[in-house]
Short mmCIF file of C-alpha atoms and ligand atoms in Angstrom, two decimals:
data_model
loop_
_atom_site.label_atom_id
_atom_site.label_comp_id
_atom_site.label_asym_id
_atom_site.label_seq_id
_atom_site.Cartn_x
_atom_site.Cartn_y
_atom_site.Cartn_z
CA UNK D 1 0.00 0.00 0.00
CA UNK D 2 1.38 3.41 -0.99
CA UNK D 3 1.57 5.89 1.94
CA UNK D 4 -1.13 8.51 1.53
CA UNK D 5 1.09 11.58 1.34
CA UNK D 6 3.27 10.01 -1.35
CA UNK D 7 0.19 8.98 -3.29
CA UNK D 8 -1.26 12.50 -3.08
CA UNK D 9 2.04 13.91 -4.35
CA UNK D 10 2.06 11.44 -7.19
CA UNK D 11 -1.53 12.29 -8.16
CA UNK D 12 -0.76 15.99 -7.97
CA UNK D 13 2.27 15.58 -10.18
CA UNK D 14 0.51 13.33 -12.71
CA UNK D 15 -2.63 15.39 -13.11
CA UNK D 16 -0.89 18.78 -13.15
CA UNK D 17 -0.15 17.90 -16.76
CA UNK D 18 -3.87 17.49 -17.51
CA UNK D 19 -4.91 20.79 -19.04
CA UNK D 20 -8.22 20.00 -20.69
CA UNK D 21 -11.47 21.73 -19.74
CA UNK D 22 -12.52 25.32 -19.18
CA UNK D 23 -12.75 27.57 -16.16
CA UNK D 24 -16.41 28.57 -15.58
CA UNK D 25 -17.19 31.94 -17.09
CA UNK D 26 -21.00 32.24 -17.00
CA UNK D 27 -20.43 34.11 -13.73
CA UNK D 28 -17.87 36.60 -15.13
CA UNK D 29 -15.88 36.85 -11.90
CA UNK D 30 -15.17 33.09 -11.90
CA UNK D 31 -13.31 33.42 -15.20
CA UNK D 32 -10.51 35.19 -13.31
CA UNK D 33 -9.45 31.95 -11.60
CA UNK D 34 -5.99 30.66 -12.44
CA UNK D 35 -6.64 27.42 -14.38
CA UNK D 36 -3.46 25.89 -12.97
CA UNK D 37 -4.52 26.04 -9.31
CA UNK D 38 -4.53 22.50 -7.97
CA UNK D 39 -4.81 21.16 -4.44
CA UNK D 40 -5.66 17.91 -2.70
CA UNK D 41 -6.52 17.83 1.03
CA UNK D 42 -7.44 15.01 3.37
CA UNK D 43 -8.59 15.61 6.96
CA UNK D 44 -9.25 12.56 9.10
CA UNK D 45 -11.93 12.23 11.77
CA UNK D 46 -9.03 12.21 14.22
CA UNK D 47 -7.99 15.68 13.03
CA UNK D 48 -4.93 14.64 11.06
CA UNK D 49 -4.26 16.71 7.91
CA UNK D 50 -2.50 15.48 4.75
CA UNK D 51 -2.44 17.88 1.81
CA UNK D 52 -0.51 18.92 -1.27
CA UNK D 53 -0.52 21.83 -3.74
CA UNK D 54 -2.43 25.12 -3.45
CA UNK D 55 -4.51 24.09 -0.45
CA UNK D 56 -4.49 27.61 1.02
CA UNK D 57 -5.74 29.24 -2.19
CA UNK D 58 -9.09 30.95 -1.59
CA UNK D 59 -12.01 30.53 -3.97
CA UNK D 60 -15.79 30.77 -3.77
CA UNK D 61 -17.60 27.65 -2.59
CA UNK D 62 -20.45 27.85 -5.16
CA UNK D 63 -22.68 24.76 -5.29
CA UNK D 64 -20.86 22.97 -2.50
CA UNK D 65 -22.64 25.41 -0.16
CA UNK D 66 -25.91 23.60 -1.00
CA UNK D 67 -24.91 20.63 1.15
CA UNK D 68 -24.42 22.73 4.27
CA UNK D 69 -27.45 24.94 3.78
CA UNK D 70 -29.50 21.77 3.36
CA UNK D 71 -28.16 20.63 6.75
CA UNK D 72 -29.24 23.94 8.24
CA UNK D 73 -32.74 23.61 6.77
CA UNK D 74 -32.99 20.05 8.14
CA UNK D 75 -32.15 21.32 11.62
CA UNK D 76 -34.79 24.05 11.38
CA UNK D 77 -37.62 22.06 9.81
CA UNK D 78 -36.86 18.38 10.38
CA UNK D 79 -36.72 15.62 7.80
CA UNK D 80 -40.43 15.19 7.01
CA UNK D 81 -41.35 18.85 6.79
CA UNK D 82 -38.39 19.61 4.59
CA UNK D 83 -39.28 16.69 2.34
CA UNK D 84 -42.69 18.28 1.79
CA UNK D 85 -40.91 21.33 0.38
CA UNK D 86 -37.90 19.86 -1.45
CA UNK D 87 -37.78 16.32 -2.78
CA UNK D 88 -34.73 14.04 -2.92
CA UNK D 89 -35.05 12.59 -6.42
CA UNK D 90 -32.04 12.79 -8.74
CA UNK D 91 -32.85 14.38 -12.09
CA UNK D 92 -30.03 13.53 -14.45
CA UNK D 93 -30.34 17.14 -15.58
CA UNK D 94 -27.77 19.94 -15.41
CA UNK D 95 -27.60 21.94 -12.18
CA UNK D 96 -29.31 24.94 -13.72
CA UNK D 97 -32.15 23.06 -15.39
CA UNK D 98 -35.43 24.91 -15.47
CA UNK D 99 -37.47 22.11 -16.90
CA UNK D 100 -37.64 19.76 -13.98
CA UNK D 101 -39.85 21.66 -11.60
CA UNK D 102 -42.49 19.27 -10.34
CA UNK D 103 -45.56 21.41 -10.68
CA UNK D 104 -47.82 18.68 -9.29
CA UNK D 105 -46.03 18.18 -6.01
CA UNK D 106 -44.93 21.84 -5.79
CA UNK D 107 -41.48 20.60 -4.88
CA UNK D 108 -38.21 20.99 -6.74
CA UNK D 109 -36.58 17.62 -7.37
CA UNK D 110 -33.65 17.81 -4.97
CA UNK D 111 -31.65 20.35 -2.94
CA UNK D 112 -28.45 19.96 -4.99
CA UNK D 113 -29.81 21.45 -8.23
CA UNK D 114 -30.26 25.20 -8.28
CA UNK D 115 -34.06 25.17 -8.06
CA UNK D 116 -33.99 22.95 -4.98
CA UNK D 117 -31.13 24.91 -3.45
CA UNK D 118 -32.93 28.23 -3.90
CA UNK D 119 -36.07 26.71 -2.35
CA UNK D 120 -33.96 25.38 0.53
CA UNK D 121 -32.36 28.79 1.10
CA UNK D 122 -35.85 30.32 1.17
CA UNK D 123 -36.61 28.12 4.20
CA UNK D 124 -33.83 29.58 6.38
CA UNK D 125 -35.08 31.60 9.32
CA UNK D 126 -34.04 34.84 10.93
CA UNK D 127 -35.33 38.32 11.44
CA UNK D 128 -34.50 39.99 8.14
CA UNK D 129 -31.79 39.48 5.52
CA UNK D 130 -28.86 40.50 7.75
CA UNK D 131 -29.83 38.09 10.50
CA UNK D 132 -30.30 35.27 7.99
CA UNK D 133 -26.92 36.01 6.43
CA UNK D 134 -25.28 36.07 9.87
CA UNK D 135 -26.82 32.69 10.75
CA UNK D 136 -25.55 31.28 7.46
CA UNK D 137 -22.01 32.58 8.05
CA UNK D 138 -21.99 31.24 11.62
CA UNK D 139 -23.02 27.83 10.29
CA UNK D 140 -20.07 27.81 7.84
CA UNK D 141 -17.74 28.98 10.61
CA UNK D 142 -18.62 25.95 12.74
CA UNK D 143 -17.44 23.70 9.89
CA UNK D 144 -14.23 25.55 9.02
CA UNK D 145 -13.22 26.71 12.51
CA UNK D 146 -12.53 30.33 11.55
CA UNK D 147 -14.34 33.44 10.37
CA UNK D 148 -15.69 33.27 6.82
CA UNK D 149 -16.22 36.06 4.33
CA UNK D 150 -18.19 36.60 1.18
CA UNK D 151 -16.31 37.53 -1.94
CA UNK D 152 -18.14 40.72 -2.90
CA UNK D 153 -17.06 40.84 -6.57
CA UNK D 154 -18.34 37.28 -7.13
CA UNK D 155 -21.58 37.98 -5.27
CA UNK D 156 -22.21 41.12 -7.33
CA UNK D 157 -21.14 39.38 -10.52
CA UNK D 158 -23.69 36.61 -10.00
CA UNK D 159 -26.35 39.00 -8.77
CA UNK D 160 -26.03 41.00 -11.99
CA UNK D 161 -25.90 38.02 -14.36
CA UNK D 162 -27.94 35.32 -12.58
CA UNK D 163 -31.00 35.66 -14.81
CA UNK D 164 -31.57 31.93 -15.03
CA UNK D 165 -31.66 31.56 -11.25
CA UNK D 166 -33.94 34.58 -11.08
CA UNK D 167 -36.24 32.98 -13.66
CA UNK D 168 -36.29 29.79 -11.60
CA UNK D 169 -37.22 31.68 -8.46
CA UNK D 170 -40.04 33.44 -10.31
CA UNK D 171 -41.36 30.14 -11.66
CA UNK D 172 -41.25 28.61 -8.19
CA UNK D 173 -43.08 31.63 -6.81
CA UNK D 174 -45.69 31.16 -9.52
CA UNK D 175 -46.11 27.46 -8.62
CA UNK D 176 -46.31 28.22 -4.90
CA UNK D 177 -43.03 26.41 -4.20
CA UNK D 178 -41.49 29.42 -2.48
CA UNK D 179 -43.39 32.19 -0.86
CA UNK D 180 -40.87 34.68 0.48
CA UNK D 181 -39.51 37.85 -0.96
CA UNK D 182 -37.62 36.28 -3.85
CA UNK D 183 -35.16 39.16 -4.28
CA UNK D 184 -33.95 38.59 -0.71
CA UNK D 185 -33.91 34.81 -1.18
CA UNK D 186 -31.81 35.11 -4.33
CA UNK D 187 -29.41 37.51 -2.63
CA UNK D 188 -28.91 35.02 0.19
CA UNK D 189 -28.43 32.19 -2.32
CA UNK D 190 -25.84 34.23 -4.28
CA UNK D 191 -24.13 35.09 -0.99
CA UNK D 192 -23.93 31.46 0.15
CA UNK D 193 -22.34 30.60 -3.22
CA UNK D 194 -19.79 33.42 -2.80
CA UNK D 195 -18.50 32.26 0.61
CA UNK D 196 -14.73 31.99 0.36
CA UNK D 197 -13.03 28.74 1.27
CA UNK D 198 -9.79 26.88 0.65
CA UNK D 199 -9.32 23.26 -0.33
CA UNK D 200 -8.22 22.65 3.26
CA UNK D 201 -11.51 24.15 4.51
CA UNK D 202 -13.53 21.88 2.21
CA UNK D 203 -11.73 18.76 3.43
CA UNK D 204 -12.38 19.82 7.02
CA UNK D 205 -16.06 20.41 6.23
CA UNK D 206 -16.28 16.94 4.70
CA UNK D 207 -14.40 15.48 7.69
CA UNK D 208 -17.00 17.09 9.96
CA UNK D 209 -19.74 15.26 8.07
CA UNK D 210 -17.67 12.05 8.29
CA UNK D 211 -17.39 12.63 12.05
CA UNK D 212 -21.10 12.77 12.98
CA UNK D 213 -21.18 16.53 12.52
CA UNK D 214 -18.33 17.31 14.93
CA UNK D 215 -15.45 19.37 13.54
CA UNK D 216 -12.50 17.07 14.24
CA UNK D 217 -10.06 19.93 14.82
CA UNK D 218 -12.11 22.32 16.99
CA UNK D 219 -14.48 19.75 18.54
CA UNK D 220 -17.44 22.03 17.70
CA UNK D 221 -20.73 20.35 16.73
CA UNK D 222 -21.43 21.94 13.35
CA UNK D 223 -24.63 20.05 12.55
CA UNK D 224 -26.81 17.61 14.44
CA UNK D 225 -25.76 13.95 14.02
CA UNK D 226 -29.46 13.18 13.37
CA UNK D 227 -29.20 14.66 9.89
CA UNK D 228 -25.87 13.31 8.65
CA UNK D 229 -27.53 10.37 6.95
CA UNK D 230 -29.94 12.67 5.10
CA UNK D 231 -27.15 14.97 3.94
CA UNK D 232 -24.92 12.11 2.79
CA UNK D 233 -27.78 10.33 1.00
CA UNK D 234 -28.57 13.40 -1.06
CA UNK D 235 -24.88 13.97 -1.81
CA UNK D 236 -24.54 10.36 -2.91
CA UNK D 237 -27.51 10.43 -5.29
CA UNK D 238 -27.50 14.06 -6.47
CA UNK D 239 -24.18 15.70 -5.62
CA UNK D 240 -22.31 15.59 -8.92
CA UNK D 241 -24.69 17.23 -11.42
CA UNK D 242 -25.62 14.88 -14.24
CA UNK D 243 -22.53 12.79 -13.53
CA UNK D 244 -23.99 11.66 -10.19
CA UNK D 245 -24.77 8.12 -11.35
CA UNK D 246 -21.39 7.58 -12.93
CA UNK D 247 -19.65 9.04 -9.87
CA UNK D 248 -21.56 6.65 -7.57
CA UNK D 249 -20.52 3.82 -9.87
CA UNK D 250 -16.86 4.74 -10.28
CA UNK D 251 -15.93 6.51 -7.02
CA UNK D 252 -18.71 5.38 -4.71
CA UNK D 253 -18.66 7.91 -1.85
CA UNK D 254 -20.97 10.87 -1.15
CA UNK D 255 -19.64 14.02 -2.79
CA UNK D 256 -20.51 17.49 -4.01
CA UNK D 257 -18.94 19.59 -6.73
CA UNK D 258 -19.12 23.29 -7.52
CA UNK D 259 -18.47 25.34 -10.64
CA UNK D 260 -15.45 27.09 -9.12
CA UNK D 261 -13.62 23.73 -9.35
CA UNK D 262 -13.93 22.16 -5.93
CA UNK D 263 -15.16 18.69 -5.08
CA UNK D 264 -15.51 17.43 -1.53
CA UNK D 265 -16.26 13.85 -0.56
CA UNK D 266 -16.97 12.03 2.67
CA UNK D 267 -15.53 8.68 3.73
CA UNK D 268 -17.92 8.00 6.63
CA UNK D 269 -16.19 7.59 10.01
CA UNK D 270 -12.79 8.05 8.41
CA UNK D 271 -12.06 11.27 6.57
CA UNK D 272 -13.06 14.18 4.40
CA UNK D 273 -11.32 14.64 1.08
CA UNK D 274 -11.30 17.73 -1.13
CA UNK D 275 -9.74 18.48 -4.49
CA UNK D 276 -9.62 21.90 -6.13
CA UNK D 277 -8.77 22.63 -9.75
CA UNK D 278 -10.85 25.13 -11.75
CA UNK D 279 -10.90 23.54 -15.22
CA UNK D 280 -14.31 21.92 -15.70
CA UNK D 281 -15.83 19.30 -17.97
CA UNK D 282 -19.15 19.80 -19.76
CA UNK D 283 -21.07 18.67 -16.65
CA UNK D 284 -19.47 21.44 -14.59
CA UNK D 285 -17.18 19.11 -12.61
CA UNK D 286 -13.44 19.67 -12.13
CA UNK D 287 -11.62 17.39 -14.55
CA UNK D 288 -8.51 16.87 -12.43
CA UNK D 289 -10.59 16.35 -9.30
CA UNK D 290 -12.58 13.54 -10.92
CA UNK D 291 -9.35 11.80 -11.92
CA UNK D 292 -7.85 12.19 -8.46
CA UNK D 293 -10.94 10.77 -6.76
CA UNK D 294 -11.14 7.82 -9.14
CA UNK D 295 -7.53 6.93 -8.41
CA UNK D 296 -7.90 7.40 -4.67
CA UNK D 297 -11.01 5.25 -4.60
CA UNK D 298 -9.31 2.49 -6.56
CA UNK D 299 -6.06 2.58 -4.58
CA UNK D 300 -7.60 2.56 -1.12
CA UNK D 301 -10.89 0.74 -1.78
CA UNK D 302 -13.04 3.76 -0.86
CA UNK D 303 -16.14 2.66 -2.78
CA UNK D 304 -18.85 2.05 -0.19
CA UNK D 305 -19.91 -1.19 -1.86
CA UNK D 306 -16.46 -2.50 -2.66
CA UNK D 307 -15.69 -4.96 0.09
CA UNK D 308 -13.00 -6.81 -1.88
CA UNK D 309 -10.17 -4.79 -0.32
CA UNK D 310 -11.65 -4.83 3.16
CA UNK D 311 -12.61 -1.73 5.06
CA UNK D 312 -9.24 -1.18 6.66
CA UNK D 313 -6.96 -0.29 3.71
CA UNK D 314 -7.75 3.41 3.86
CA UNK D 315 -7.53 3.56 7.67
CA UNK D 316 -4.13 1.87 7.49
CA UNK D 317 -3.03 4.47 4.94
CA UNK D 318 -4.30 7.25 7.24
CA UNK D 319 -2.48 5.76 10.23
CA UNK D 320 0.77 5.39 8.33
CA UNK D 321 0.48 9.05 7.32
CA UNK D 322 0.57 10.12 10.98
N1 LIG T 1 -23.78 30.07 -7.97
C1 LIG T 1 -23.82 29.10 -9.02
C2 LIG T 1 -25.15 29.13 -9.72
O1 LIG T 1 -26.16 29.23 -9.08
C3 LIG T 1 -23.56 27.76 -8.43
C4 LIG T 1 -23.57 26.70 -9.45
C5 LIG T 1 -22.71 25.54 -9.15
O2 LIG T 1 -21.65 25.62 -8.51
O3 LIG T 1 -23.15 24.48 -9.59
O4 LIG T 1 -25.21 29.08 -10.92
#
């Protein structure tokens, strides 16, 4: 078995040469990302950190925020009430699909596509937009263990150009799927997407989910353990845009990607893993990150249903890294 740090270095070296794909540009500010940024971070549930590359580079979290806001909505409303508002069915459609709004049930299909995420954000509570934003930032801070900030240029950039998301919110208002002030809801959604993180932060956030909601470095309970299974189930079935099925098949652990180039994944009870590289494929997933995760899954038997290597290969690799 290759020690984890050496394997991460090897993957970083190998896939640095992979230069296919495009940095997202539909939000103009995202186009400013350096396409060569590349980082891999692992944080274990014991708080051990193994990482290579640009793991301190800041970028906006984008769609990965949907996972954590969903957790917040679960804590506020509970599983059954939230399910009445946002379903958990994968769509096989792109993240920004307008078509799949279930007009009969008045629910968007799942909280990982934009429609479902906007509906989920509309369910956050707080006295006014500032209070709701503060609650949201405090939630992220529990996961990352430090203060978090919104990248104003990205927020404004999306606010000015996010016509498709605005159209979605209007349609959902028309169908009675959301009932709040949609301008405020969209602002909060754009703000959650513009929260700045590093690859290290994402791995720690994933490790917190792997650790029953407890941040393994600070010991802070970021989310109730009651909802970890709900969050991971939705990540597993819907977290990777219309590559979710193939991801479940090839990599086999719950994950979420974002258009800024991050992917985080959870190895339950063991670790959080994050990869950041801004060049995307046509699904909106980071090309290098997909390769790295496929190799990691194969090398250490991470696939949840692959019992051929035994459950202990990855934990041995984590121990030998310490
Ligand atoms: N803020 C982006 C949007 O709503 C997030 C998309 C993504 O990362 O998938 O279009």
